[in-house]
PDB file of C-alpha atoms in Angstrom:
ATOM      1  CA  MET J   1     -72.579 119.085 -59.432  1.00  0.00           C
ATOM      2  CA  SER J   2     -74.799 119.227 -62.468  1.00  0.00           C
ATOM      3  CA  PHE J   3     -76.615 116.868 -64.789  1.00  0.00           C
ATOM      4  CA  LEU J   4     -76.778 118.096 -68.366  1.00  0.00           C
ATOM      5  CA  ILE J   5     -78.386 116.568 -71.441  1.00  0.00           C
ATOM      6  CA  ILE J   6     -76.415 117.500 -74.551  1.00  0.00           C
ATOM      7  CA  ARG J   7     -76.438 116.775 -78.272  1.00  0.00           C
ATOM      8  CA  GLU J   8     -72.854 116.029 -79.300  1.00  0.00           C
ATOM      9  CA  ASP J   9     -70.488 113.386 -80.639  1.00  0.00           C
ATOM     10  CA  ILE J  10     -69.502 111.671 -77.389  1.00  0.00           C
ATOM     11  CA  ALA J  11     -65.961 111.154 -78.653  1.00  0.00           C
ATOM     12  CA  LYS J  12     -65.592 114.946 -78.786  1.00  0.00           C
ATOM     13  CA  VAL J  13     -67.022 115.758 -75.357  1.00  0.00           C
ATOM     14  CA  GLN J  14     -64.667 117.667 -73.065  1.00  0.00           C
ATOM     15  CA  ALA J  15     -64.982 115.587 -69.900  1.00  0.00           C
ATOM     16  CA  ASP J  16     -62.568 113.745 -67.633  1.00  0.00           C
ATOM     17  CA  ALA J  17     -64.067 110.461 -68.809  1.00  0.00           C
ATOM     18  CA  ILE J  18     -66.491 109.244 -71.427  1.00  0.00           C
ATOM     19  CA  VAL J  19     -68.394 105.982 -71.195  1.00  0.00           C
ATOM     20  CA  ASN J  20     -68.297 103.286 -73.848  1.00  0.00           C
ATOM     21  CA  THR J  21     -71.153 100.781 -74.100  1.00  0.00           C
ATOM     22  CA  ALA J  22     -69.124  97.582 -73.905  1.00  0.00           C
ATOM     23  CA  ASN J  23     -69.705  93.855 -74.140  1.00  0.00           C
ATOM     24  CA  ALA J  24     -68.447  91.401 -71.532  1.00  0.00           C
ATOM     25  CA  ASN J  25     -65.379  90.462 -73.602  1.00  0.00           C
ATOM     26  CA  LEU J  26     -64.475  94.134 -74.090  1.00  0.00           C
ATOM     27  CA  VAL J  27     -64.324  93.707 -77.851  1.00  0.00           C
ATOM     28  CA  GLN J  28     -65.018  96.680 -80.106  1.00  0.00           C
ATOM     29  CA  GLY J  29     -68.698  96.949 -80.932  1.00  0.00           C
ATOM     30  CA  SER J  30     -70.693  98.903 -83.483  1.00  0.00           C
ATOM     31  CA  GLY J  31     -72.177 102.399 -83.439  1.00  0.00           C
ATOM     32  CA  THR J  32     -70.975 104.527 -80.518  1.00  0.00           C
ATOM     33  CA  SER J  33     -68.405 101.936 -79.471  1.00  0.00           C
ATOM     34  CA  ARG J  34     -66.825 101.911 -82.914  1.00  0.00           C
ATOM     35  CA  ALA J  35     -66.723 105.708 -83.029  1.00  0.00           C
ATOM     36  CA  ILE J  36     -64.960 105.817 -79.649  1.00  0.00           C
ATOM     37  CA  TYR J  37     -62.382 103.224 -80.717  1.00  0.00           C
ATOM     38  CA  ARG J  38     -61.608 105.100 -83.914  1.00  0.00           C
ATOM     39  CA  ALA J  39     -61.254 108.451 -82.154  1.00  0.00           C
ATOM     40  CA  ALA J  40     -59.163 107.020 -79.307  1.00  0.00           C
ATOM     41  CA  GLY J  41     -56.932 104.923 -81.559  1.00  0.00           C
ATOM     42  CA  GLU J  42     -58.053 101.397 -82.370  1.00  0.00           C
ATOM     43  CA  GLU J  43     -54.733  99.669 -81.751  1.00  0.00           C
ATOM     44  CA  GLU J  44     -54.043 101.297 -78.386  1.00  0.00           C
ATOM     45  CA  LEU J  45     -57.566 100.880 -77.075  1.00  0.00           C
ATOM     46  CA  THR J  46     -57.903  97.289 -78.314  1.00  0.00           C
ATOM     47  CA  ARG J  47     -54.624  96.391 -76.605  1.00  0.00           C
ATOM     48  CA  ALA J  48     -55.737  98.019 -73.332  1.00  0.00           C
ATOM     49  CA  CYS J  49     -59.065  96.145 -73.399  1.00  0.00           C
ATOM     50  CA  GLU J  50     -57.340  92.852 -74.190  1.00  0.00           C
ATOM     51  CA  GLU J  51     -55.168  93.319 -71.106  1.00  0.00           C
ATOM     52  CA  LEU J  52     -58.301  93.742 -68.972  1.00  0.00           C
ATOM     53  CA  GLY J  53     -59.901  90.757 -70.697  1.00  0.00           C
ATOM     54  CA  PHE J  54     -63.408  90.661 -69.236  1.00  0.00           C
ATOM     55  CA  CYS J  55     -66.057  92.700 -67.438  1.00  0.00           C
ATOM     56  CA  GLU J  56     -69.211  91.377 -65.789  1.00  0.00           C
ATOM     57  CA  LEU J  57     -72.715  92.454 -66.786  1.00  0.00           C
ATOM     58  CA  GLY J  58     -73.723  95.591 -64.887  1.00  0.00           C
ATOM     59  CA  LYS J  59     -70.096  96.419 -64.040  1.00  0.00           C
ATOM     60  CA  ALA J  60     -67.493  98.807 -65.473  1.00  0.00           C
ATOM     61  CA  VAL J  61     -63.744  98.999 -66.062  1.00  0.00           C
ATOM     62  CA  ILE J  62     -61.471 101.871 -67.049  1.00  0.00           C
ATOM     63  CA  THR J  63     -58.736 102.525 -69.613  1.00  0.00           C
ATOM     64  CA  ASP J  64     -56.809 105.551 -70.785  1.00  0.00           C
ATOM     65  CA  GLY J  65     -58.537 107.829 -73.277  1.00  0.00           C
ATOM     66  CA  PHE J  66     -55.497 107.821 -75.562  1.00  0.00           C
ATOM     67  CA  HIS J  67     -56.223 110.294 -78.386  1.00  0.00           C
ATOM     68  CA  LEU J  68     -59.605 111.443 -77.063  1.00  0.00           C
ATOM     69  CA  PRO J  69     -60.172 114.823 -75.377  1.00  0.00           C
ATOM     70  CA  ALA J  70     -61.210 112.738 -72.344  1.00  0.00           C
ATOM     71  CA  LYS J  71     -58.432 111.397 -70.127  1.00  0.00           C
ATOM     72  CA  TYR J  72     -60.212 108.113 -69.501  1.00  0.00           C
ATOM     73  CA  ILE J  73     -62.716 105.740 -71.098  1.00  0.00           C
ATOM     74  CA  ILE J  74     -65.011 103.855 -68.743  1.00  0.00           C
ATOM     75  CA  HIS J  75     -66.322 100.670 -70.350  1.00  0.00           C
ATOM     76  CA  ALA J  76     -69.760  99.789 -68.960  1.00  0.00           C
ATOM     77  CA  VAL J  77     -71.444  96.483 -69.754  1.00  0.00           C
ATOM     78  CA  GLY J  78     -75.166  97.027 -70.138  1.00  0.00           C
ATOM     79  CA  PRO J  79     -77.822  94.361 -70.703  1.00  0.00           C
ATOM     80  CA  VAL J  80     -79.337  93.117 -73.927  1.00  0.00           C
ATOM     81  CA  TRP J  81     -83.074  93.821 -73.878  1.00  0.00           C
ATOM     82  CA  LYS J  82     -85.158  90.659 -73.360  1.00  0.00           C
ATOM     83  CA  ARG J  83     -88.542  92.271 -72.801  1.00  0.00           C
ATOM     84  CA  GLY J  84     -87.668  93.137 -69.221  1.00  0.00           C
ATOM     85  CA  LYS J  85     -87.820  89.548 -68.032  1.00  0.00           C
ATOM     86  CA  TRP J  86     -84.144  89.142 -67.019  1.00  0.00           C
ATOM     87  CA  ASN J  87     -83.526  91.997 -64.591  1.00  0.00           C
ATOM     88  CA  GLU J  88     -82.475  94.292 -67.408  1.00  0.00           C
ATOM     89  CA  ARG J  89     -83.442  97.415 -65.486  1.00  0.00           C
ATOM     90  CA  GLU J  90     -81.336  96.437 -62.453  1.00  0.00           C
ATOM     91  CA  MET J  91     -78.358  95.600 -64.653  1.00  0.00           C
ATOM     92  CA  LEU J  92     -78.634  98.857 -66.594  1.00  0.00           C
ATOM     93  CA  TYR J  93     -78.953 100.887 -63.385  1.00  0.00           C
ATOM     94  CA  SER J  94     -75.878  99.076 -62.069  1.00  0.00           C
ATOM     95  CA  ALA J  95     -73.877  99.839 -65.231  1.00  0.00           C
ATOM     96  CA  TYR J  96     -74.444 103.567 -64.664  1.00  0.00           C
ATOM     97  CA  THR J  97     -73.800 103.377 -60.930  1.00  0.00           C
ATOM     98  CA  GLU J  98     -70.609 101.331 -61.272  1.00  0.00           C
ATOM     99  CA  SER J  99     -69.315 103.761 -63.897  1.00  0.00           C
ATOM    100  CA  LEU J 100     -69.980 106.696 -61.586  1.00  0.00           C
ATOM    101  CA  LYS J 101     -68.326 104.942 -58.651  1.00  0.00           C
ATOM    102  CA  LEU J 102     -65.277 104.285 -60.800  1.00  0.00           C
ATOM    103  CA  ALA J 103     -65.158 107.954 -61.793  1.00  0.00           C
ATOM    104  CA  ARG J 104     -65.358 108.906 -58.109  1.00  0.00           C
ATOM    105  CA  GLN J 105     -62.578 106.444 -57.261  1.00  0.00           C
ATOM    106  CA  TYR J 106     -60.332 108.166 -59.819  1.00  0.00           C
ATOM    107  CA  GLU J 107     -61.367 111.568 -58.403  1.00  0.00           C
ATOM    108  CA  LEU J 108     -62.836 112.699 -61.722  1.00  0.00           C
ATOM    109  CA  LYS J 109     -64.877 115.878 -61.892  1.00  0.00           C
ATOM    110  CA  SER J 110     -66.889 115.126 -65.031  1.00  0.00           C
ATOM    111  CA  ILE J 111     -68.170 112.150 -67.016  1.00  0.00           C
ATOM    112  CA  ALA J 112     -70.191 111.777 -70.228  1.00  0.00           C
ATOM    113  CA  PHE J 113     -72.554 108.873 -70.883  1.00  0.00           C
ATOM    114  CA  PRO J 114     -74.241 107.665 -74.029  1.00  0.00           C
ATOM    115  CA  LEU J 115     -77.668 106.100 -73.543  1.00  0.00           C
ATOM    116  CA  ILE J 116     -76.306 102.693 -72.547  1.00  0.00           C
ATOM    117  CA  SER J 117     -77.864  99.589 -74.168  1.00  0.00           C
ATOM    118  CA  SER J 118     -80.252 101.654 -76.299  1.00  0.00           C
ATOM    119  CA  GLY J 119     -78.553 100.856 -79.598  1.00  0.00           C
ATOM    120  CA  PHE J 120     -77.569  97.368 -80.724  1.00  0.00           C
ATOM    121  CA  CYS J 121     -78.668  95.892 -77.358  1.00  0.00           C
ATOM    122  CA  GLY J 122     -82.246  96.910 -78.125  1.00  0.00           C
ATOM    123  CA  TYR J 123     -83.226  98.503 -74.819  1.00  0.00           C
ATOM    124  CA  PRO J 124     -86.225 100.801 -75.535  1.00  0.00           C
ATOM    125  CA  LYS J 125     -84.800 104.324 -75.604  1.00  0.00           C
ATOM    126  CA  ASN J 126     -87.447 106.023 -73.511  1.00  0.00           C
ATOM    127  CA  GLU J 127     -87.114 103.360 -70.812  1.00  0.00           C
ATOM    128  CA  ALA J 128     -83.316 103.488 -71.009  1.00  0.00           C
ATOM    129  CA  LEU J 129     -83.525 107.242 -70.416  1.00  0.00           C
ATOM    130  CA  ILE J 130     -85.655 106.753 -67.302  1.00  0.00           C
ATOM    131  CA  VAL J 131     -83.079 104.342 -65.853  1.00  0.00           C
ATOM    132  CA  ALA J 132     -80.182 106.635 -66.760  1.00  0.00           C
ATOM    133  CA  LYS J 133     -81.805 109.637 -65.086  1.00  0.00           C
ATOM    134  CA  SER J 134     -82.673 107.629 -61.994  1.00  0.00           C
ATOM    135  CA  ALA J 135     -79.148 106.263 -61.535  1.00  0.00           C
ATOM    136  CA  ILE J 136     -77.448 109.609 -62.195  1.00  0.00           C
ATOM    137  CA  GLU J 137     -79.795 111.629 -59.989  1.00  0.00           C
ATOM    138  CA  ASP J 138     -79.438 109.121 -57.134  1.00  0.00           C
ATOM    139  CA  PHE J 139     -75.645 109.315 -57.360  1.00  0.00           C
ATOM    140  CA  LEU J 140     -75.601 113.109 -57.437  1.00  0.00           C
ATOM    141  CA  LYS J 141     -77.630 113.332 -54.244  1.00  0.00           C
ATOM    142  CA  GLU J 142     -74.489 112.332 -52.344  1.00  0.00           C
ATOM    143  CA  ASN J 143     -71.682 113.233 -54.750  1.00  0.00           C
ATOM    144  CA  ASP J 144     -70.343 116.283 -56.576  1.00  0.00           C
ATOM    145  CA  MET J 145     -69.674 115.640 -60.244  1.00  0.00           C
ATOM    146  CA  THR J 146     -70.716 117.044 -63.599  1.00  0.00           C
ATOM    147  CA  VAL J 147     -72.542 114.365 -65.574  1.00  0.00           C
ATOM    148  CA  TYR J 148     -73.384 114.686 -69.252  1.00  0.00           C
ATOM    149  CA  LEU J 149     -75.937 112.476 -70.967  1.00  0.00           C
ATOM    150  CA  VAL J 150     -75.243 112.577 -74.694  1.00  0.00           C
ATOM    151  CA  VAL J 151     -78.476 112.135 -76.647  1.00  0.00           C
ATOM    152  CA  TYR J 152     -79.110 112.610 -80.367  1.00  0.00           C
ATOM    153  CA  ASP J 153     -82.690 111.489 -80.811  1.00  0.00           C
ATOM    154  CA  LYS J 154     -85.400 113.838 -79.513  1.00  0.00           C
ATOM    155  CA  LYS J 155     -87.844 110.951 -79.738  1.00  0.00           C
ATOM    156  CA  VAL J 156     -86.127 109.507 -76.675  1.00  0.00           C
ATOM    157  CA  PHE J 157     -88.123 111.931 -74.565  1.00  0.00           C
ATOM    158  CA  GLU J 158     -91.710 110.924 -73.974  1.00  0.00           C
ATOM    159  CA  ILE J 159     -92.980 114.011 -72.214  1.00  0.00           C
ATOM    160  CA  SER J 160     -96.732 113.667 -71.888  1.00  0.00           C
ATOM    161  CA  LYS J 161     -98.746 115.113 -74.747  1.00  0.00           C
ATOM    162  CA  GLU J 162    -100.730 117.051 -72.165  1.00  0.00           C
ATOM    163  CA  ILE J 163     -97.611 118.913 -70.972  1.00  0.00           C
ATOM    164  CA  PHE J 164     -96.330 119.580 -74.484  1.00  0.00           C
ATOM    165  CA  GLY J 165     -99.728 120.728 -75.636  1.00  0.00           C
ATOM    166  CA  SER J 166     -99.947 123.124 -72.714  1.00  0.00           C
ATOM    167  CA  VAL J 167     -96.422 124.440 -73.315  1.00  0.00           C
ATOM    168  CA  ASP J 168     -97.134 124.968 -77.008  1.00  0.00           C
ATOM    169  CA  GLU J 169    -100.332 126.816 -76.149  1.00  0.00           C
ATOM    170  CA  TYR J 170     -98.523 128.949 -73.574  1.00  0.00           C
ATOM    171  CA  ILE J 171     -95.771 129.799 -76.092  1.00  0.00           C
ATOM    172  CA  ASP J 172     -98.360 130.748 -78.719  1.00  0.00           C
ATOM    173  CA  GLU J 173    -100.023 133.044 -76.210  1.00  0.00           C
ATOM    174  CA  HIS J 174     -96.913 134.682 -74.696  1.00  0.00           C
ATOM    175  CA  TYR J 175     -93.992 134.454 -77.126  1.00  0.00           C
ATOM    176  CA  VAL J 176     -93.429 137.434 -79.413  1.00  0.00           C
ATOM    177  CA  GLU J 177     -90.822 137.231 -82.159  1.00  0.00           C
ATOM    178  CA  THR J 178     -88.672 140.334 -82.405  1.00  0.00           C
ATOM    179  CA  ASN J 179     -86.020 141.888 -84.579  1.00  0.00           C
ATOM    180  CA  ASP J 180     -84.337 143.620 -81.646  1.00  0.00           C
ATOM    181  CA  GLU J 181     -81.325 141.348 -81.938  1.00  0.00           C
ATOM    182  CA  ASN J 182     -78.909 144.285 -82.016  1.00  0.00           C
ATOM    183  CA  LEU J 183     -79.893 145.424 -78.546  1.00  0.00           C
ATOM    184  CA  PRO J 184     -77.660 144.285 -75.672  1.00  0.00           C
ATOM    185  CA  VAL J 185     -79.115 141.287 -73.849  1.00  0.00           C
ATOM    186  CA  LYS J 186     -80.027 143.165 -70.680  1.00  0.00           C
ATOM    187  CA  GLU J 187     -81.515 146.041 -72.688  1.00  0.00           C
ATOM    188  CA  ARG J 188     -83.729 143.576 -74.545  1.00  0.00           C
ATOM    189  CA  ASP J 189     -84.731 142.073 -71.220  1.00  0.00           C
ATOM    190  CA  TYR J 190     -85.745 145.465 -69.860  1.00  0.00           C
ATOM    191  CA  LYS J 191     -87.503 146.707 -72.973  1.00  0.00           C
ATOM    192  CA  ASP J 192     -90.869 145.255 -72.023  1.00  0.00           C
ATOM    193  CA  ALA J 193     -90.226 144.749 -68.309  1.00  0.00           C
ATOM    194  CA  LYS J 194     -93.386 146.584 -67.276  1.00  0.00           C
ATOM    195  CA  THR J 195     -95.654 144.675 -69.617  1.00  0.00           C
ATOM    196  CA  ASP J 196     -94.146 141.194 -69.684  1.00  0.00           C
ATOM    197  CA  PHE J 197     -96.492 138.565 -68.251  1.00  0.00           C
ATOM    198  CA  PRO J 198     -99.148 141.143 -67.219  1.00  0.00           C
ATOM    199  CA  ASP J 199    -101.597 138.393 -66.286  1.00  0.00           C
ATOM    200  CA  SER J 200     -99.779 137.734 -62.992  1.00  0.00           C
ATOM    201  CA  GLU J 201    -100.187 139.883 -59.907  1.00  0.00           C
ATOM    202  CA  PHE J 202     -97.099 141.604 -58.531  1.00  0.00           C
ATOM    203  CA  TYR J 203     -97.393 139.846 -55.186  1.00  0.00           C
ATOM    204  CA  ASN J 204     -95.587 136.798 -53.947  1.00  0.00           C
ATOM    205  CA  ASN J 205     -97.172 133.829 -52.230  1.00  0.00           C
ATOM    206  CA  ARG J 206     -96.731 135.378 -48.797  1.00  0.00           C
ATOM    207  CA  GLY J 207     -98.682 138.504 -49.729  1.00  0.00           C
ATOM    208  CA  GLU J 208     -95.675 140.837 -50.076  1.00  0.00           C
ATOM    209  CA  SER J 209     -95.735 143.382 -52.868  1.00  0.00           C
ATOM    210  CA  LEU J 210     -92.887 143.278 -55.363  1.00  0.00           C
ATOM    211  CA  ASP J 211     -91.776 146.722 -54.173  1.00  0.00           C
ATOM    212  CA  ALA J 212     -91.534 145.452 -50.609  1.00  0.00           C
ATOM    213  CA  LEU J 213     -89.706 142.362 -51.799  1.00  0.00           C
ATOM    214  CA  MET J 214     -87.175 144.433 -53.722  1.00  0.00           C
ATOM    215  CA  ASN J 215     -86.651 147.158 -51.143  1.00  0.00           C
ATOM    216  CA  LYS J 216     -85.285 144.997 -48.373  1.00  0.00           C
ATOM    217  CA  SER J 217     -82.011 146.904 -47.886  1.00  0.00           C
ATOM    218  CA  GLY J 218     -81.566 147.316 -51.657  1.00  0.00           C
ATOM    219  CA  GLU J 219     -80.393 143.734 -51.948  1.00  0.00           C
ATOM    220  CA  SER J 220     -77.885 142.491 -54.484  1.00  0.00           C
ATOM    221  CA  PHE J 221     -78.504 139.183 -56.241  1.00  0.00           C
ATOM    222  CA  SER J 222     -76.277 137.308 -53.782  1.00  0.00           C
ATOM    223  CA  GLU J 223     -77.935 138.899 -50.759  1.00  0.00           C
ATOM    224  CA  MET J 224     -81.440 138.159 -51.958  1.00  0.00           C
ATOM    225  CA  LEU J 225     -80.550 134.597 -52.936  1.00  0.00           C
ATOM    226  CA  LEU J 226     -78.984 133.822 -49.570  1.00  0.00           C
ATOM    227  CA  ARG J 227     -81.929 135.385 -47.726  1.00  0.00           C
ATOM    228  CA  LEU J 228     -84.404 133.271 -49.708  1.00  0.00           C
ATOM    229  CA  ILE J 229     -82.383 130.131 -48.958  1.00  0.00           C
ATOM    230  CA  ASP J 230     -82.518 130.911 -45.241  1.00  0.00           C
ATOM    231  CA  GLU J 231     -86.240 131.675 -45.373  1.00  0.00           C
ATOM    232  CA  ARG J 232     -86.928 128.306 -46.945  1.00  0.00           C
ATOM    233  CA  GLY J 233     -84.750 126.493 -44.408  1.00  0.00           C
ATOM    234  CA  MET J 234     -82.535 124.959 -47.078  1.00  0.00           C
ATOM    235  CA  THR J 235     -78.836 124.157 -46.817  1.00  0.00           C
ATOM    236  CA  ASP J 236     -76.279 125.303 -49.379  1.00  0.00           C
ATOM    237  CA  ALA J 237     -75.845 121.759 -50.673  1.00  0.00           C
ATOM    238  CA  GLN J 238     -79.584 121.214 -51.042  1.00  0.00           C
ATOM    239  CA  THR J 239     -79.837 124.463 -52.970  1.00  0.00           C
ATOM    240  CA  TYR J 240     -77.051 124.084 -55.507  1.00  0.00           C
ATOM    241  CA  LYS J 241     -77.879 120.424 -56.120  1.00  0.00           C
ATOM    242  CA  LYS J 242     -81.544 121.183 -56.686  1.00  0.00           C
ATOM    243  CA  ALA J 243     -80.515 124.100 -58.918  1.00  0.00           C
ATOM    244  CA  ASN J 244     -78.344 121.701 -60.958  1.00  0.00           C
ATOM    245  CA  VAL J 245     -75.341 124.045 -60.642  1.00  0.00           C
ATOM    246  CA  ASP J 246     -71.759 123.410 -59.658  1.00  0.00           C
ATOM    247  CA  ARG J 247     -70.702 123.771 -56.019  1.00  0.00           C
ATOM    248  CA  LYS J 248     -67.822 126.046 -57.070  1.00  0.00           C
ATOM    249  CA  LEU J 249     -70.237 128.447 -58.733  1.00  0.00           C
ATOM    250  CA  PHE J 250     -72.368 128.582 -55.608  1.00  0.00           C
ATOM    251  CA  SER J 251     -69.255 129.245 -53.511  1.00  0.00           C
ATOM    252  CA  LYS J 252     -68.415 132.230 -55.728  1.00  0.00           C
ATOM    253  CA  ILE J 253     -71.905 133.617 -55.217  1.00  0.00           C
ATOM    254  CA  ARG J 254     -71.692 133.182 -51.445  1.00  0.00           C
ATOM    255  CA  ARG J 255     -68.244 134.808 -51.235  1.00  0.00           C
ATOM    256  CA  ASN J 256     -68.982 137.721 -53.561  1.00  0.00           C
ATOM    257  CA  GLY J 257     -71.851 139.984 -52.542  1.00  0.00           C
ATOM    258  CA  ASP J 258     -71.677 141.721 -55.941  1.00  0.00           C
ATOM    259  CA  TYR J 259     -71.612 138.544 -58.020  1.00  0.00           C
ATOM    260  CA  SER J 260     -73.161 139.044 -61.457  1.00  0.00           C
ATOM    261  CA  PRO J 261     -74.867 135.831 -62.599  1.00  0.00           C
ATOM    262  CA  SER J 262     -76.095 134.813 -66.013  1.00  0.00           C
ATOM    263  CA  LYS J 263     -79.831 134.887 -66.546  1.00  0.00           C
ATOM    264  CA  LYS J 264     -79.842 131.097 -66.812  1.00  0.00           C
ATOM    265  CA  THR J 265     -78.216 130.830 -63.377  1.00  0.00           C
ATOM    266  CA  VAL J 266     -80.911 133.065 -61.868  1.00  0.00           C
ATOM    267  CA  PHE J 267     -83.588 130.773 -63.288  1.00  0.00           C
ATOM    268  CA  CYS J 268     -81.787 127.708 -61.886  1.00  0.00           C
ATOM    269  CA  PHE J 269     -82.012 129.105 -58.367  1.00  0.00           C
ATOM    270  CA  ALA J 270     -85.603 130.256 -58.881  1.00  0.00           C
ATOM    271  CA  ILE J 271     -86.517 126.661 -59.728  1.00  0.00           C
ATOM    272  CA  ALA J 272     -84.494 125.262 -56.818  1.00  0.00           C
ATOM    273  CA  LEU J 273     -86.182 127.606 -54.339  1.00  0.00           C
ATOM    274  CA  GLU J 274     -89.600 127.069 -55.952  1.00  0.00           C
ATOM    275  CA  LEU J 275     -90.166 130.791 -56.347  1.00  0.00           C
ATOM    276  CA  SER J 276     -93.402 132.217 -57.705  1.00  0.00           C
ATOM    277  CA  LEU J 277     -93.347 134.232 -60.919  1.00  0.00           C
ATOM    278  CA  GLU J 278     -93.307 137.439 -58.881  1.00  0.00           C
ATOM    279  CA  GLU J 279     -90.447 136.272 -56.668  1.00  0.00           C
ATOM    280  CA  THR J 280     -88.550 135.166 -59.764  1.00  0.00           C
ATOM    281  CA  LYS J 281     -89.038 138.625 -61.277  1.00  0.00           C
ATOM    282  CA  GLY J 282     -87.599 140.112 -58.104  1.00  0.00           C
ATOM    283  CA  LEU J 283     -84.542 137.840 -58.192  1.00  0.00           C
ATOM    284  CA  LEU J 284     -84.038 138.557 -61.906  1.00  0.00           C
ATOM    285  CA  GLU J 285     -84.178 142.288 -61.268  1.00  0.00           C
ATOM    286  CA  THR J 286     -81.387 142.156 -58.676  1.00  0.00           C
ATOM    287  CA  ALA J 287     -79.185 140.718 -61.446  1.00  0.00           C
ATOM    288  CA  GLY J 288     -80.299 143.282 -64.034  1.00  0.00           C
ATOM    289  CA  PHE J 289     -82.702 141.051 -65.931  1.00  0.00           C
ATOM    290  CA  ALA J 290     -86.437 140.727 -66.514  1.00  0.00           C
ATOM    291  CA  PHE J 291     -88.763 138.165 -68.048  1.00  0.00           C
ATOM    292  CA  SER J 292     -89.033 138.765 -71.800  1.00  0.00           C
ATOM    293  CA  HIS J 293     -91.802 137.812 -74.200  1.00  0.00           C
ATOM    294  CA  CYS J 294     -89.124 137.897 -76.901  1.00  0.00           C
ATOM    295  CA  SER J 295     -87.279 134.936 -75.402  1.00  0.00           C
ATOM    296  CA  LYS J 296     -88.793 131.503 -75.966  1.00  0.00           C
ATOM    297  CA  PHE J 297     -86.490 130.220 -73.219  1.00  0.00           C
ATOM    298  CA  ASP J 298     -88.032 132.691 -70.744  1.00  0.00           C
ATOM    299  CA  VAL J 299     -91.537 131.753 -71.822  1.00  0.00           C
ATOM    300  CA  VAL J 300     -90.964 128.017 -71.370  1.00  0.00           C
ATOM    301  CA  VAL J 301     -89.404 128.466 -67.924  1.00  0.00           C
ATOM    302  CA  SER J 302     -92.180 130.838 -66.888  1.00  0.00           C
ATOM    303  CA  TYR J 303     -94.757 128.202 -67.893  1.00  0.00           C
ATOM    304  CA  PHE J 304     -93.304 125.679 -65.446  1.00  0.00           C
ATOM    305  CA  ILE J 305     -93.022 128.247 -62.665  1.00  0.00           C
ATOM    306  CA  LYS J 306     -96.613 129.336 -63.212  1.00  0.00           C
ATOM    307  CA  GLU J 307     -97.735 125.690 -63.115  1.00  0.00           C
ATOM    308  CA  GLY J 308     -95.744 125.036 -59.916  1.00  0.00           C
ATOM    309  CA  ASN J 309     -93.686 122.335 -61.644  1.00  0.00           C
ATOM    310  CA  TYR J 310     -90.138 122.700 -60.307  1.00  0.00           C
ATOM    311  CA  ASN J 311     -88.669 119.437 -61.601  1.00  0.00           C
ATOM    312  CA  ILE J 312     -85.559 120.844 -63.280  1.00  0.00           C
ATOM    313  CA  PHE J 313     -84.899 117.650 -65.234  1.00  0.00           C
ATOM    314  CA  GLU J 314     -88.399 117.634 -66.702  1.00  0.00           C
ATOM    315  CA  ILE J 315     -88.005 121.324 -67.585  1.00  0.00           C
ATOM    316  CA  ASN J 316     -84.703 120.504 -69.293  1.00  0.00           C
ATOM    317  CA  GLU J 317     -86.312 117.730 -71.332  1.00  0.00           C
ATOM    318  CA  VAL J 318     -88.812 120.246 -72.709  1.00  0.00           C
ATOM    319  CA  LEU J 319     -86.093 122.862 -73.334  1.00  0.00           C
ATOM    320  CA  PHE J 320     -84.071 120.194 -75.160  1.00  0.00           C
ATOM    321  CA  GLN J 321     -87.047 119.394 -77.361  1.00  0.00           C
ATOM    322  CA  TYR J 322     -87.305 123.069 -78.372  1.00  0.00           C
ATOM    323  CA  ASP J 323     -83.532 123.275 -79.068  1.00  0.00           C
ATOM    324  CA  LEU J 324     -83.144 125.770 -76.226  1.00  0.00           C
ATOM    325  CA  PRO J 325     -80.362 126.012 -73.615  1.00  0.00           C
ATOM    326  CA  ILE J 326     -80.962 123.805 -70.607  1.00  0.00           C
ATOM    327  CA  LEU J 327     -80.784 124.760 -66.946  1.00  0.00           C
ATOM    328  CA  GLY J 328     -77.666 123.938 -64.990  1.00  0.00           C
ATOM    329  CA  GLY J 329     -73.952 123.705 -65.406  1.00  0.00           C
ATOM    330  CA  GLY J 330     -70.983 125.766 -64.304  1.00  0.00           C
TER     331      GLY J 330
END
């Protein structure tokens, strides 16, 4: 399970199904719809939609993907925006939910959505995003699936100016550009390990020193992660869902005591477990990493950890705005 915001041509996304913003008569539309028809094959897709004939508002139907990388196209009928006076939010939420249910019915593992109704239908993009996130997150609480939200326009995200101002200020204070690009990733991470983020004490929120935290039986990444999960009384499912990572990846970590994760994966679990900066440093170290002032990604994530904001989707919106990798995935 993971929910990822990406910038891509939806017709090129490698997913089991992509979603087309459709009208009730399932006739080719403009914009994203037209691009999907062209990439799939206009004649084949038009014929398939004519055979289906009709789809109710807030519902979804499915056809083959034909020439697309995706095996299927799910056609979701979203509302036309009428200033929110005609249950547009409920209908839009339903369009996402019905699409996801259809994907589950076909036992699909991944699905990619555009921002439904935000184009020709006139639904305000920032509000359409809120509905999309709500519907997808609600579905993923009880289901395992990788869901992509394909977004081009950064203006869709209306993160508060207060948060962005604080992040910008934090980056200005902590981020250091470097020319050490030829160093291996882990060597760059370690280069300033003793001086990175010196303003934080090397104690976690239970009063343990970092040395004590790290010297518990010389833990590997997997061992420390599983111990922290137990200490917080969380289940496996709660952990990997909150970390926005796939269940299969978590299973690999649980089975393999010497599993070597990516740095991004370590951060995902640090956010899921709501670790302090010091605890996050400890978990990073078990995997051979350290916070780096030379990584803007590290600096942004560290800002949210320091602020005690562990909403991974809000963190990802900010990372997306800075053209940085987002947290989650395989």
